[in-house]
mmCIF file with all atom_site columns, C-alpha atoms in Angstrom:
data_model
loop_
_atom_site.group_PDB
_atom_site.id
_atom_site.type_symbol
_atom_site.label_atom_id
_atom_site.label_alt_id
_atom_site.label_comp_id
_atom_site.label_asym_id
_atom_site.label_entity_id
_atom_site.label_seq_id
_atom_site.pdbx_PDB_ins_code
_atom_site.Cartn_x
_atom_site.Cartn_y
_atom_site.Cartn_z
_atom_site.occupancy
_atom_site.B_iso_or_equiv
_atom_site.pdbx_formal_charge
_atom_site.auth_seq_id
_atom_site.auth_comp_id
_atom_site.auth_asym_id
_atom_site.auth_atom_id
_atom_site.pdbx_PDB_model_num
ATOM 1  C CA . MET A 1 1  ? 129.174 127.608 147.528 1.00 0.00 ? 1  MET A CA 1
ATOM 2  C CA . ARG A 1 2  ? 128.723 126.018 144.150 1.00 0.00 ? 2  ARG A CA 1
ATOM 3  C CA . CYS A 1 3  ? 130.925 126.510 140.769 1.00 0.00 ? 3  CYS A CA 1
ATOM 4  C CA . PRO A 1 4  ? 129.122 128.773 138.161 1.00 0.00 ? 4  PRO A CA 1
ATOM 5  C CA . VAL A 1 5  ? 129.810 126.498 135.341 1.00 0.00 ? 5  VAL A CA 1
ATOM 6  C CA . CYS A 1 6  ? 129.307 123.190 136.614 1.00 0.00 ? 6  CYS A CA 1
ATOM 7  C CA . ALA A 1 7  ? 127.311 123.427 140.065 1.00 0.00 ? 7  ALA A CA 1
ATOM 8  C CA . ARG A 1 8  ? 130.293 121.193 141.860 1.00 0.00 ? 8  ARG A CA 1
ATOM 9  C CA . PRO A 1 9  ? 131.700 122.473 145.227 1.00 0.00 ? 9  PRO A CA 1
ATOM 10 C CA . THR A 1 10 ? 134.142 125.196 145.129 1.00 0.00 ? 10 THR A CA 1
ATOM 11 C CA . ILE A 1 11 ? 138.043 124.844 146.111 1.00 0.00 ? 11 ILE A CA 1
ATOM 12 C CA . ALA A 1 12 ? 139.387 127.939 147.812 1.00 0.00 ? 12 ALA A CA 1
ATOM 13 C CA . ARG A 1 13 ? 142.649 127.855 145.264 1.00 0.00 ? 13 ARG A CA 1
ATOM 14 C CA . HIS A 1 14 ? 140.282 127.833 141.983 1.00 0.00 ? 14 HIS A CA 1
ATOM 15 C CA . ALA A 1 15 ? 137.696 129.957 143.571 1.00 0.00 ? 15 ALA A CA 1
ATOM 16 C CA . PRO A 1 16 ? 134.915 130.711 142.603 1.00 0.00 ? 16 PRO A CA 1
ATOM 17 C CA . PHE A 1 17 ? 135.261 127.683 140.108 1.00 0.00 ? 17 PHE A CA 1
ATOM 18 C CA . CYS A 1 18 ? 135.687 123.631 141.291 1.00 0.00 ? 18 CYS A CA 1
ATOM 19 C CA . SER A 1 19 ? 138.908 123.446 139.020 1.00 0.00 ? 19 SER A CA 1
ATOM 20 C CA . ARG A 1 20 ? 141.207 125.159 136.377 1.00 0.00 ? 20 ARG A CA 1
ATOM 21 C CA . ARG A 1 21 ? 139.294 123.327 133.733 1.00 0.00 ? 21 ARG A CA 1
ATOM 22 C CA . CYS A 1 22 ? 135.857 125.192 134.994 1.00 0.00 ? 22 CYS A CA 1
ATOM 23 C CA . SER A 1 23 ? 137.610 128.624 134.959 1.00 0.00 ? 23 SER A CA 1
ATOM 24 C CA . MET A 1 24 ? 139.100 127.826 131.456 1.00 0.00 ? 24 MET A CA 1
ATOM 25 C CA . LYS A 1 25 ? 135.680 127.316 130.270 1.00 0.00 ? 25 LYS A CA 1
ATOM 26 C CA . ASP A 1 26 ? 134.561 130.456 131.772 1.00 0.00 ? 26 ASP A CA 1
ATOM 27 C CA . LEU A 1 27 ? 137.458 132.330 130.754 1.00 0.00 ? 27 LEU A CA 1
ATOM 28 C CA . ALA A 1 28 ? 136.628 130.948 126.993 1.00 0.00 ? 28 ALA A CA 1
ATOM 29 C CA . HIS A 1 29 ? 132.845 132.141 127.491 1.00 0.00 ? 29 HIS A CA 1
ATOM 30 C CA . TRP A 1 30 ? 133.753 135.808 128.484 1.00 0.00 ? 30 TRP A CA 1
ATOM 31 C CA . VAL A 1 31 ? 136.608 136.310 125.453 1.00 0.00 ? 31 VAL A CA 1
ATOM 32 C CA . GLY A 1 32 ? 133.516 134.932 123.100 1.00 0.00 ? 32 GLY A CA 1
ATOM 33 C CA . ALA A 1 33 ? 134.662 131.555 122.015 1.00 0.00 ? 33 ALA A CA 1
ATOM 34 C CA . ALA A 1 34 ? 132.217 130.519 119.742 1.00 0.00 ? 34 ALA A CA 1
ATOM 35 C CA . PRO A 1 35 ? 130.594 127.417 121.076 1.00 0.00 ? 35 PRO A CA 1
ATOM 36 C CA . PRO A 1 36 ? 131.457 124.477 120.656 1.00 0.00 ? 36 PRO A CA 1
ATOM 37 C CA . PHE A 1 37 ? 134.726 125.555 122.111 1.00 0.00 ? 37 PHE A CA 1
ATOM 38 C CA . VAL A 1 38 ? 137.170 122.506 123.765 1.00 0.00 ? 38 VAL A CA 1
ATOM 39 C CA . ILE A 1 39 ? 138.474 122.308 127.188 1.00 0.00 ? 39 ILE A CA 1
ATOM 40 C CA . GLU A 1 40 ? 140.855 119.086 126.955 1.00 0.00 ? 40 GLU A CA 1
ATOM 41 C CA . GLY A 1 41 ? 140.896 116.905 129.518 1.00 0.00 ? 41 GLY A CA 1
ATOM 42 C CA . GLU A 1 42 ? 138.389 115.055 131.536 1.00 0.00 ? 42 GLU A CA 1
ATOM 43 C CA . PRO A 1 43 ? 136.569 117.177 134.454 1.00 0.00 ? 43 PRO A CA 1
ATOM 44 C CA . ALA A 1 44 ? 138.994 117.365 137.410 1.00 0.00 ? 44 ALA A CA 1
ATOM 45 C CA . ASP A 1 45 ? 138.106 115.742 140.654 1.00 0.00 ? 45 ASP A CA 1
ATOM 46 C CA . PRO A 1 46 ? 137.764 118.967 142.801 1.00 0.00 ? 46 PRO A CA 1
ATOM 47 C CA . LEU A 1 47 ? 139.229 117.248 146.173 1.00 0.00 ? 47 LEU A CA 1
ATOM 48 C CA . SER A 1 48 ? 142.508 115.958 144.289 1.00 0.00 ? 48 SER A CA 1
ATOM 49 C CA . ALA A 1 49 ? 145.187 117.989 142.983 1.00 0.00 ? 49 ALA A CA 1
ATOM 50 C CA . ASP A 1 50 ? 146.155 117.394 139.258 1.00 0.00 ? 50 ASP A CA 1
ATOM 51 C CA . ALA A 1 51 ? 149.542 117.113 137.748 1.00 0.00 ? 51 ALA A CA 1
ATOM 52 C CA . ASP A 1 52 ? 149.289 121.116 136.783 1.00 0.00 ? 52 ASP A CA 1
ATOM 53 C CA . ASP A 1 53 ? 148.406 122.168 140.490 1.00 0.00 ? 53 ASP A CA 1
ATOM 54 C CA . ALA A 1 54 ? 151.108 119.856 141.938 1.00 0.00 ? 54 ALA A CA 1
ATOM 55 C CA . GLU A 1 55 ? 153.766 121.435 139.887 1.00 0.00 ? 55 GLU A CA 1
ATOM 56 C CA . THR A 1 56 ? 152.421 124.795 140.816 1.00 0.00 ? 56 THR A CA 1
ATOM 57 C CA . LEU A 1 57 ? 152.255 124.088 144.801 1.00 0.00 ? 57 LEU A CA 1
ATOM 58 C CA . GLU A 1 58 ? 155.777 122.841 144.505 1.00 0.00 ? 58 GLU A CA 1
ATOM 59 C CA . GLY A 1 59 ? 156.861 126.631 143.604 1.00 0.00 ? 59 GLY A CA 1
ATOM 60 C CA . ASP A 1 60 ? 158.517 127.556 140.483 1.00 0.00 ? 60 ASP A CA 1
ATOM 61 C CA . GLY A 1 61 ? 158.982 131.016 141.775 1.00 0.00 ? 61 GLY A CA 1
ATOM 62 C CA . SER A 1 62 ? 156.475 132.582 139.450 1.00 0.00 ? 62 SER A CA 1
ATOM 63 C CA . THR A 1 63 ? 153.784 133.183 142.189 1.00 0.00 ? 63 THR A CA 1
#
């Protein structure tokens, strides 16, 4: 399955997207953010966890 935003392979954690960045970009589209909207950061490597995901995986009790 491919990410509908960038066409990279998806990751189960972010399905149907490849990263949090692509999911936020899609959300911005749906809420009507006028282009050019800015999604900070570089596109994440879908095979490596970024800092935000690592904190989430460690658990903060808010899952």
